[in-house]
Coordinates of C-alpha atoms in Angstrom, one line a residue:
X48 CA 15.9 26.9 0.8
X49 CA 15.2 24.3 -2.0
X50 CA 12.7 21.4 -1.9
X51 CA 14.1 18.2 -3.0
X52 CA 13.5 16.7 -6.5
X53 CA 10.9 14.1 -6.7
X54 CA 11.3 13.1 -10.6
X55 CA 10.6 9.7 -11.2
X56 CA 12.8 9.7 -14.3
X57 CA 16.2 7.7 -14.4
X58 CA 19.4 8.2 -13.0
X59 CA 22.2 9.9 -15.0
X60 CA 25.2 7.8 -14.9
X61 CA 27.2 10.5 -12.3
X62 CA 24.0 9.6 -9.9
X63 CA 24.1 6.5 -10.2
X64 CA 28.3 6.4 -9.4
X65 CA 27.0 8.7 -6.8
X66 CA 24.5 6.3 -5.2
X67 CA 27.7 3.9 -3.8
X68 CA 27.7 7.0 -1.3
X69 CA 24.5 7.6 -0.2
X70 CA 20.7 7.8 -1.4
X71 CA 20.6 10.3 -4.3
X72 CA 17.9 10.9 -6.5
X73 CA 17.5 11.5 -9.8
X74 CA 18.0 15.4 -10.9
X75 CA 20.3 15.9 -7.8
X76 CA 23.4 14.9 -9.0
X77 CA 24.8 17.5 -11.0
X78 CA 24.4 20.2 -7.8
X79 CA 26.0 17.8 -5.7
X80 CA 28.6 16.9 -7.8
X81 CA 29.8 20.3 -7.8
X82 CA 29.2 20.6 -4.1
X83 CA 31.9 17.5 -3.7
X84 CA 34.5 19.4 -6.6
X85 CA 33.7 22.8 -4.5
X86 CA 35.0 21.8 -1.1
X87 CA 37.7 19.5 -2.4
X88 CA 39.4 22.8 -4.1
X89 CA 38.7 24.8 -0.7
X90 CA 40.2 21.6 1.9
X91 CA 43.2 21.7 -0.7
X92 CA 43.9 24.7 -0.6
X93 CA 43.3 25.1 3.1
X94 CA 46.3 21.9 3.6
X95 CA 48.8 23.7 1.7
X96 CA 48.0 26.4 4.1
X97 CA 47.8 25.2 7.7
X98 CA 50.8 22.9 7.7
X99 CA 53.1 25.9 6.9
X100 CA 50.9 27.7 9.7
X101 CA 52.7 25.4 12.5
X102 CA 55.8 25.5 11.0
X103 CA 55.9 29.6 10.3
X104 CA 54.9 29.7 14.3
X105 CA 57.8 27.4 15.0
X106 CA 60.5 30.3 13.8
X107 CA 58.4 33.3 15.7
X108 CA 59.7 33.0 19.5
X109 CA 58.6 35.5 22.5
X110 CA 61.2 35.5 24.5
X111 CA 60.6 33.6 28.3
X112 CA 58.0 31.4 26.7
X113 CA 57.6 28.0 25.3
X114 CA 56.7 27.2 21.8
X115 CA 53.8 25.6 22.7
X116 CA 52.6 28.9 24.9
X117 CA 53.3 30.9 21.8
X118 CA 50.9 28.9 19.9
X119 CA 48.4 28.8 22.9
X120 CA 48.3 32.2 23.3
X121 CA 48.0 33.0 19.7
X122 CA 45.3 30.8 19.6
X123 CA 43.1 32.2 22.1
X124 CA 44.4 35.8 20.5
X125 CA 42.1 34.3 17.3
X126 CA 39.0 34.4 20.0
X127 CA 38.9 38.4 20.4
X128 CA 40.3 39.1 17.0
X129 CA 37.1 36.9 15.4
X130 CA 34.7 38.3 17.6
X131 CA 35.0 41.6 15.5
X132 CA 35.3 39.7 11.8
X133 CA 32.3 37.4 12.8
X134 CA 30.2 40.8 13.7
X135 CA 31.2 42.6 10.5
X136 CA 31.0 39.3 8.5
X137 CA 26.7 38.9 10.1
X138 CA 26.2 42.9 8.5
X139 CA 27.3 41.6 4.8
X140 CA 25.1 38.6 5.0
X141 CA 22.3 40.6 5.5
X142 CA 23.0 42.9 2.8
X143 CA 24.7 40.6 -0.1
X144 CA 23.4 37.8 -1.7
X145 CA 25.4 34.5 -1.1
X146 CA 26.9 34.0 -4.2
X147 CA 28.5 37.4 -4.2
X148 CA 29.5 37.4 -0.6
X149 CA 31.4 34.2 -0.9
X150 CA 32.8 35.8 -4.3
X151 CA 34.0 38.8 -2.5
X152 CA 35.5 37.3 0.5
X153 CA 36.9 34.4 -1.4
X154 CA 38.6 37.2 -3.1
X155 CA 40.2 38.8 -0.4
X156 CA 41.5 35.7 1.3
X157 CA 43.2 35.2 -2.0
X158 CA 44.8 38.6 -2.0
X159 CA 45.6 38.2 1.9
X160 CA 47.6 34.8 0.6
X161 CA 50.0 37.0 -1.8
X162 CA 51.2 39.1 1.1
X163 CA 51.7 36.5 3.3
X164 CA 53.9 34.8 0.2
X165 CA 55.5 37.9 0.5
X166 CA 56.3 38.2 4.2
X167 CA 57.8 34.7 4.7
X168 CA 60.9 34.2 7.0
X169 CA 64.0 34.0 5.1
X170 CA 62.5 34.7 1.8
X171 CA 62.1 38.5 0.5
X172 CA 63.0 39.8 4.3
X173 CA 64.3 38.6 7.5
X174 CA 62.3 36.8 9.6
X175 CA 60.3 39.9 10.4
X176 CA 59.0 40.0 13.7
X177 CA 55.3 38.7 14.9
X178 CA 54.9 37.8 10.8
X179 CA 54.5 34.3 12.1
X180 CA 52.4 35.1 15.0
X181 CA 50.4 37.2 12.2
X182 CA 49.8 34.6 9.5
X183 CA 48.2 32.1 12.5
X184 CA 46.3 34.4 13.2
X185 CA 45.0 35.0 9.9
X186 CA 44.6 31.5 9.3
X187 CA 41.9 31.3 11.4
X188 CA 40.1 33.8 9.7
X189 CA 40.6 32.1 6.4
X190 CA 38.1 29.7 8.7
X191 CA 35.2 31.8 8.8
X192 CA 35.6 33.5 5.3
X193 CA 36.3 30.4 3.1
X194 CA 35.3 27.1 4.8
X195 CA 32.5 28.0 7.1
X196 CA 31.0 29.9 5.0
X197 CA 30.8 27.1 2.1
X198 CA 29.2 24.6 5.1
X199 CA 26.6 27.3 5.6
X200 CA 26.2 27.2 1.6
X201 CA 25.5 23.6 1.7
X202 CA 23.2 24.2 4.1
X203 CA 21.3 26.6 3.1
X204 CA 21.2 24.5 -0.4
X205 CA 18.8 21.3 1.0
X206 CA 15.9 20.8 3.0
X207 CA 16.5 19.2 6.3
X208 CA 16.0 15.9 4.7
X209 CA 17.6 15.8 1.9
X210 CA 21.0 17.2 3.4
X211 CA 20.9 14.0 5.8
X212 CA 20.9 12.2 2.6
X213 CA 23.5 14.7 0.7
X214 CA 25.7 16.2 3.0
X215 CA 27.6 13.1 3.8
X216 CA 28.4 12.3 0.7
X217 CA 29.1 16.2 -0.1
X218 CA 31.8 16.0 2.6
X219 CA 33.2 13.2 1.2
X220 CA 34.1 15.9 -0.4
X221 CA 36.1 17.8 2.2
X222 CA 37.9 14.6 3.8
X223 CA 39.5 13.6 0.5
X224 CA 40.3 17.3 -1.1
X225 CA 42.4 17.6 2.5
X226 CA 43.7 14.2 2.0
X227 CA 45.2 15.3 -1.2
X228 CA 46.2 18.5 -0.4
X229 CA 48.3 17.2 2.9
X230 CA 50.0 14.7 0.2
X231 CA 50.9 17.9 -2.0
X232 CA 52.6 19.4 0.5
X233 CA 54.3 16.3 2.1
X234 CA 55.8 16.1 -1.8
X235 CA 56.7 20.1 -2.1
X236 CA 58.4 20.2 1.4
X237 CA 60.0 16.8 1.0
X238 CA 62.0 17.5 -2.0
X239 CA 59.4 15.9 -4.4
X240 CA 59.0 18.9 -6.6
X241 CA 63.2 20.2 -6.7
X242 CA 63.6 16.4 -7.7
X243 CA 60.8 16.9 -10.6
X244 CA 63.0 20.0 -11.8
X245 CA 66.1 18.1 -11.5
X246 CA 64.5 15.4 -13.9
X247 CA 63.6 17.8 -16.1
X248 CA 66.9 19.1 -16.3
X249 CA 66.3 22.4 -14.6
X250 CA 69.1 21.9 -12.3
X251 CA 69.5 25.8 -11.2
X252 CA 66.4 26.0 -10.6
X253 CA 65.9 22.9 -8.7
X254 CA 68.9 23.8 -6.8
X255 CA 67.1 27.4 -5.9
X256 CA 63.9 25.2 -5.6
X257 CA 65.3 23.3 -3.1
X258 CA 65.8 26.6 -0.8
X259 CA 63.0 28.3 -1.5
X260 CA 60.1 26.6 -2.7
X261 CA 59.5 23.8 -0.5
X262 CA 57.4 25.6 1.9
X263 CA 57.0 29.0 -0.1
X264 CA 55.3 28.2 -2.9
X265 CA 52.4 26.4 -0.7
X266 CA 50.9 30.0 -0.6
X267 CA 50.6 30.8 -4.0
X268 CA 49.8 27.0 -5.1
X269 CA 46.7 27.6 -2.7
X270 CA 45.5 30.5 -5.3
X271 CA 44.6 28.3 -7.6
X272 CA 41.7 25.5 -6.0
X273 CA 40.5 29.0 -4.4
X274 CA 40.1 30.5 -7.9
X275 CA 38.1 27.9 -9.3
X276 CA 35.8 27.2 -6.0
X277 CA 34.5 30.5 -6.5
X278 CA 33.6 29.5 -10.2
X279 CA 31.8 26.4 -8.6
X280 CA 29.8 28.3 -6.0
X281 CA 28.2 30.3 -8.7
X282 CA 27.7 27.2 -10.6
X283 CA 25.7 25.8 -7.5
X284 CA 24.2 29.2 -6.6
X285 CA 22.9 29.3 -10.0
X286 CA 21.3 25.8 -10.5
X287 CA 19.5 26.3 -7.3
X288 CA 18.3 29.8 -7.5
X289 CA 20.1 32.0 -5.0
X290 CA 17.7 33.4 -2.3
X291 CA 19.3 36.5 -2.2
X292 CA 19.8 38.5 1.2
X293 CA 17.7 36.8 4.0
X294 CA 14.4 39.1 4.6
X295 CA 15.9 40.6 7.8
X296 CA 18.2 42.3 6.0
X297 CA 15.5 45.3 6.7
X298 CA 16.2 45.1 10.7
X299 CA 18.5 46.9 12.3
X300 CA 21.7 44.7 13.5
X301 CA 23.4 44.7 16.4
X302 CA 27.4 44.5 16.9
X303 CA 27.1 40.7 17.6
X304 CA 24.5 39.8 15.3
X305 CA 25.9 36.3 15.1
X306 CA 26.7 35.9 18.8
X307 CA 23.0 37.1 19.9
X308 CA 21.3 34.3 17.3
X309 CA 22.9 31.9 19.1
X310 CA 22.4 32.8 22.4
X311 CA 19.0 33.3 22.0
X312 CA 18.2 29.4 21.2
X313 CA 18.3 27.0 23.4
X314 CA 18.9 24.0 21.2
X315 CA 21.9 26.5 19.3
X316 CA 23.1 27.5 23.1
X317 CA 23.6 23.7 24.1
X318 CA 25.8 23.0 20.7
X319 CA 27.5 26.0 21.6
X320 CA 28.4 24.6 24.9
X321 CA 29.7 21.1 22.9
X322 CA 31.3 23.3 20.0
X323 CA 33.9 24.5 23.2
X324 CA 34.5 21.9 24.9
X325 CA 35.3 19.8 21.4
X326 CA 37.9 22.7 21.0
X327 CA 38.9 22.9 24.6
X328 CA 39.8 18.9 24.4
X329 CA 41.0 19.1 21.0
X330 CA 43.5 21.8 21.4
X331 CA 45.0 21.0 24.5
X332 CA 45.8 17.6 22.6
X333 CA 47.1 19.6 19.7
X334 CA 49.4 22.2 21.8
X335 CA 50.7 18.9 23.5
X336 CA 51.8 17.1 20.3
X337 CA 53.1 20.4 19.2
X338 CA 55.4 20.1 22.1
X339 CA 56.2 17.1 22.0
X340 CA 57.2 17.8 18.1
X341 CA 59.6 20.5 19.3
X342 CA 61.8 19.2 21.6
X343 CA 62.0 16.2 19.4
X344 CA 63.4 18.3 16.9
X345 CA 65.7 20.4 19.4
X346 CA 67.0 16.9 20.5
X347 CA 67.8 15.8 17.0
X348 CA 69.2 19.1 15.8
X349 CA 71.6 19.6 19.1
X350 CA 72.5 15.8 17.6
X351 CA 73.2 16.5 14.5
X352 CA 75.3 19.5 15.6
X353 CA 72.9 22.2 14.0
X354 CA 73.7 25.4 16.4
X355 CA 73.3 28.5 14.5
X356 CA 70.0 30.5 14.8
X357 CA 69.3 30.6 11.5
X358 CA 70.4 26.7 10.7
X359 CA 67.9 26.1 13.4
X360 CA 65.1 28.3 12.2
X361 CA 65.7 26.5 8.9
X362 CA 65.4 23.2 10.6
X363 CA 62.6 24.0 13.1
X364 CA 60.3 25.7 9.8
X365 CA 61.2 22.7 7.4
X366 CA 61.1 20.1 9.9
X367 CA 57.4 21.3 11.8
X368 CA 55.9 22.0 8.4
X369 CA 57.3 18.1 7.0
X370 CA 55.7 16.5 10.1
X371 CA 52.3 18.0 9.8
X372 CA 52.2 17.2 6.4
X373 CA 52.4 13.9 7.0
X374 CA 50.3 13.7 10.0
X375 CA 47.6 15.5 8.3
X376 CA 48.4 13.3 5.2
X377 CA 47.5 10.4 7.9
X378 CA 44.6 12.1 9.1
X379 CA 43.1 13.2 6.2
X380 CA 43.2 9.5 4.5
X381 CA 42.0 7.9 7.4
X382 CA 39.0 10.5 7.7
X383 CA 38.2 9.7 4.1
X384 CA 37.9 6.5 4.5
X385 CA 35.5 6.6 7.7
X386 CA 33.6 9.9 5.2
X387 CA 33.2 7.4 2.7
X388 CA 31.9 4.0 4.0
X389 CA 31.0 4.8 7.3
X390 CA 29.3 8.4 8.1
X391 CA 26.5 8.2 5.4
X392 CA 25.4 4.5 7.2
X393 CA 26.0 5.7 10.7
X394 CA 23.5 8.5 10.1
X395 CA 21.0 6.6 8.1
X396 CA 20.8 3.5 10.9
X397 CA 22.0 5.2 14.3
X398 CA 20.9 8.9 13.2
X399 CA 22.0 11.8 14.8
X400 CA 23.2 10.9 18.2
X401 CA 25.5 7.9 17.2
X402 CA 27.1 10.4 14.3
X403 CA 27.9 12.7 17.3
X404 CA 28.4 10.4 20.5
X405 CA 31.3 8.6 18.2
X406 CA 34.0 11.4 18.5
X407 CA 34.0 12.1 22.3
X408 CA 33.9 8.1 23.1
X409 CA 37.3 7.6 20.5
X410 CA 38.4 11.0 22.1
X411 CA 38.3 9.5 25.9
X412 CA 40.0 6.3 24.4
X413 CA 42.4 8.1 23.1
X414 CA 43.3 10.4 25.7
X415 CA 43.3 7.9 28.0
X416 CA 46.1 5.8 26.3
X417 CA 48.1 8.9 25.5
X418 CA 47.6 9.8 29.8
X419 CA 49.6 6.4 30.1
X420 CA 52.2 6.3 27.4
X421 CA 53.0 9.9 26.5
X422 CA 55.3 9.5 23.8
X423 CA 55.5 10.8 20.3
X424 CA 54.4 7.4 18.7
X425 CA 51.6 6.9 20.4
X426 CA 50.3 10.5 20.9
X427 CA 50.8 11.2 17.2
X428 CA 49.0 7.5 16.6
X429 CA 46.2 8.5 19.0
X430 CA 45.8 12.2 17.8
X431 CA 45.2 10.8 14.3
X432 CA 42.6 8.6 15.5
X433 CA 40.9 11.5 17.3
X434 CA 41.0 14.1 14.1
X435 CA 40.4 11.4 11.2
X436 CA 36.5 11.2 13.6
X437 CA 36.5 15.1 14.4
X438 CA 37.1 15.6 10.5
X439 CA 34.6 13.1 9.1
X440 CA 31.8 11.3 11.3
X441 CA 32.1 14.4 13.3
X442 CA 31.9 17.0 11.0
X443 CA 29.2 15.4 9.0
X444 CA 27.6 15.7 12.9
X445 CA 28.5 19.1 12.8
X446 CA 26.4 20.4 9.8
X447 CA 23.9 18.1 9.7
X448 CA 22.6 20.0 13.4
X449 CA 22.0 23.2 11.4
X450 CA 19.7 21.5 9.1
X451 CA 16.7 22.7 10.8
X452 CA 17.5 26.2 11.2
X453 CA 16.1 28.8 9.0
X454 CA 18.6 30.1 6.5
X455 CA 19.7 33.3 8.2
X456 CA 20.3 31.8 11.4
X457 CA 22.6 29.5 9.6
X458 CA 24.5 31.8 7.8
X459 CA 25.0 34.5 10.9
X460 CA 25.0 31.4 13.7
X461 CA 26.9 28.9 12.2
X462 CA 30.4 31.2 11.7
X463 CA 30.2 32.4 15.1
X464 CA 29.8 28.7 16.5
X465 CA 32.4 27.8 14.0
X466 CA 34.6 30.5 14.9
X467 CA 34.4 32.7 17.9
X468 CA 32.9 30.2 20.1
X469 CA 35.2 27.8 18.2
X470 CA 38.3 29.9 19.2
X471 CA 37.0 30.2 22.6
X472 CA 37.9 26.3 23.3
X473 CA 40.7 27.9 22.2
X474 CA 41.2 30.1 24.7
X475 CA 40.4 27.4 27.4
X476 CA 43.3 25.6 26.1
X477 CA 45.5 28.6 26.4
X478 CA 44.3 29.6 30.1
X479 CA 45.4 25.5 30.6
X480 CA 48.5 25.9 29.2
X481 CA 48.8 29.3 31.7
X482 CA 48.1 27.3 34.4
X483 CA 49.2 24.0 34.2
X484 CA 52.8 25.2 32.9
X485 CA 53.6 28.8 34.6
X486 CA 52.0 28.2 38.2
X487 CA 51.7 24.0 38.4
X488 CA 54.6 23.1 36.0
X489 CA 52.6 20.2 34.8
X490 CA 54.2 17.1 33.3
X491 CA 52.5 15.6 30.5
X492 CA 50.7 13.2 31.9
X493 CA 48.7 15.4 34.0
X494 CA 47.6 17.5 30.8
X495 CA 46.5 14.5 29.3
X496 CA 44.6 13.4 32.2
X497 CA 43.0 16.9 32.8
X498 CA 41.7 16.5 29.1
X499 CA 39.9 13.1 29.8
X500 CA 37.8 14.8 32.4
X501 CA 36.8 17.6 29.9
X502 CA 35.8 14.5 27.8
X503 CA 33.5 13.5 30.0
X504 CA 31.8 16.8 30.7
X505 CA 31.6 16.3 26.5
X506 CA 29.8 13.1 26.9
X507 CA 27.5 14.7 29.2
X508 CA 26.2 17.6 26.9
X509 CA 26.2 15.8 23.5
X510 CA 23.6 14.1 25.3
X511 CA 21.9 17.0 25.5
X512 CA 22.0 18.4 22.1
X513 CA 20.7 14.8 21.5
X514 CA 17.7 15.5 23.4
X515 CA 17.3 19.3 21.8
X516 CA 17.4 17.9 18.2
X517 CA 15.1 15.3 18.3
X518 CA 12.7 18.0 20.3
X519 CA 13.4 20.6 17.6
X520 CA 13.2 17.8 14.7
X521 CA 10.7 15.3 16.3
X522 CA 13.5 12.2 15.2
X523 CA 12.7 9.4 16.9
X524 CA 15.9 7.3 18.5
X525 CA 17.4 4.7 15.9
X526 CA 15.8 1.7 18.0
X527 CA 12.6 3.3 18.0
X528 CA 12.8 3.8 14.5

């Protein structure tokens, strides 16, 4: 891991624009810089991806179950499936060094995007069966490969100190390339680009456009921020001085190299236990809006007399992916705006705790007002209030906690928090929806009302992790300060 730099000499003018953001010092900016242009190309592409993810699922039914039990299900499906990829994933960080293995897998997410192009309902084939169910699936993958992996990165970049001072403004970063890449796709699937052809007097092929490419080019327009991140990591990697393997690369690994890291630390066990229940709460909302989402659009297709399967497919896949991306076009700006003037100053004056006490207090605000009025307005209104925190104040939270890990714990610990246990709020979410739908038949309300308890039990252990940090880091509270 890299000391910071203590050079007395002048600011470039990039550090100095850099400064609005957060404390930077001179000889940093150029690294971090390229940290920010890094994860923008990798949030991008990810929001061309996930909005066609919902809207994929939306046209792959199981017959006797709900939409929104397909999409639990599948989710807590993503909890065993990662529990393999994260073990094989902890043997190639042991044995690569980190520019190569974010090359390499970088690589084959790529590759995996093609096929998926490929496979997409309506396009080359029929909807082919479970393709939908599939590409979720792999989604969540695309999790631990590409965007986990570049968090650990960052990590593994700064000192403990300096990544309270950089990682902030680095995921800056994050909030506003997912900002921009929600409004790409809210222009593709709206008609934005077939209109640009038309303009340009490419009629035929705005016509075909119009079809085809207003969800299916997302896939292949996601090739290209992936491409140059990878040119950007080595850029990083390079400026730093790559580590190479972490020295127990010589030990003998077990299946769950990841999991067993984790386990064995108390302070890493307690952010485990918050890292579920964040998903828990967090995807019962999601599975709820989802439903909410499609029988709104059932409603408005039985009104506007749309009755064939395949005119509803169409509908359901065009309509689900247009809604998402514009509620993650409404999430994403709102989380940069709390990334950019308000995490950096949070952490500097309330430190640690207030960065990660914020999310579950607007979480049981949120859930409480959505218990009351469970409509679409207001639970879309209060879900984006939730994710804008999850995705900025919160995730700044989120990796500034590994900070004071060594580097191999970070980089075999932090995917498996970040994705098996992750998926295993997940899977809460999807033995909730079991429950509350197939043997209590649940309204609404009551799932809403079942998720402000979990919140609570939230509350509870973020106090904890509170407590472990500032044991394992000797921070003093802000007051104390």
């Amino acid at each position: 891991m890299s000391t910071s730099v203590s050079s007395p000499a002048r600011l470039t003018p990039v550090e100095r624009f850099l400064r609005l953001f957060t404390d930077i010092r001179s000889g940093e900016g150029r690294v971090a810089l390229i940290m920010f242009l890094n994860v923008f190309l990798i949030l991008c592409a990810y929001y061309f991806i996930k909005p066609l993810r919902e809207g994929w699922i939306a046209v792959s039914p199981i017959a006797g179950l709900e939409r929104m039990e397909v999409k639990a299900y599948t989710s807590f499906a993503q909890t065993v499936l990662l529990v393999g990829i994260v073990a094989g994933y902890s043997r190639l960080v042991t044995r690569w060094p980190r520019e190569k293995l974010i090359r390499i897998s970088t690589l084959f997410c790529m590759s995996n995007l093609v096929i998926f192009w490929f496979l997409q309902p309506d396009f080359f084939f029929r909807n082919l069966p479970w393709t939908g169910i599939g590409f979720f699936l792999w989604v969540g993958m695309f999790g631990v490969f590409v965007i986990a992996q570049f968090w650990a990165f960052a990590a593994d970049l700064y000192t403990d100190q300096d990544g309270r001072r950089l990682i902030p403004m680095i995921a800056i970063g994050a909030t506003a390339g997912a900002a921009f890449g929600s409004q790409i796709t809210e222009f593709v699937v709206g008609g934005g680009l077939a209109s640009v052809l038309d303009g340009l007097g490419l009629e035929l092929l705005g016509a075909w456009s119009r079809q085809y490419l207003v969800t299916r080019s997302l896939l292949l327009l996601a090739l290209i921020p992936l491409g140059a991140s990878i040119l950007l990591a080595r850029m990083a990697d390079r400026e730093r001085g790559s580590p190479g393997p972490p020295a127990a690369a010589q030990e003998k690994e077990s299946l769950l190299g990841g999991v067993s890291v984790v386990l064995a630390s108390r302070y890493l066990l307690a952010l485990t236990v918050i890292t579920v229940l964040l998903n828990w709460v967090n995807t019962n909302g999601e599975n709820l809006l989802y439903r909410v989402v499609q029988d709104t659009l059932t409603a408005e297709a039985t009104a506007a007399g749309i009755t064939g399967q395949l005119a509803l497919d169409e509908y359901r896949l065009t309509g689900t992916t247009a809604f998402y991306g514009n509620f993650f076009k409404l999430v994403n700006l709102a989380a940069l705006v709390l990334q950019g003037f308000v995490a950096s100053r949070l952490l500097k004056y309330g430190g640690v705790a207030a960065i990660l006490m914020l999310l579950p207090i607007v979480a049981l605000a949120s859930y409480a007002t959505m218990a009351l009025l469970p409509i679409l307005a207001v639970v879309k209104m209060m879900k984006v209030a939730e994710n804008s925190t999850d995705y900025s104040i919160n995730n700044t939270a989120r990796h500034v906690l590994w900070l004071p890990v060594s580097s191999e714990t970070k980089f075999k610990g932090k995917p498996a928090v970040d994705s098996v246990f992750a998926r295993l709020g997940d899977g809460m979410a999807a033995v909730t929806v079991l429950i509350g739908v197939r043997v209590l038949a649940l309204p609404t309300k009551a799932f809403f009302a079942f998720n402000v308890a979990l919140v609570l039990l939230w509350i509870f252990y973020s106090l904890v992790v509170v407590r472990e940090h500032r044991a394992l880091t000797h921070e003093m509270p802000a007051d104390a300060a």
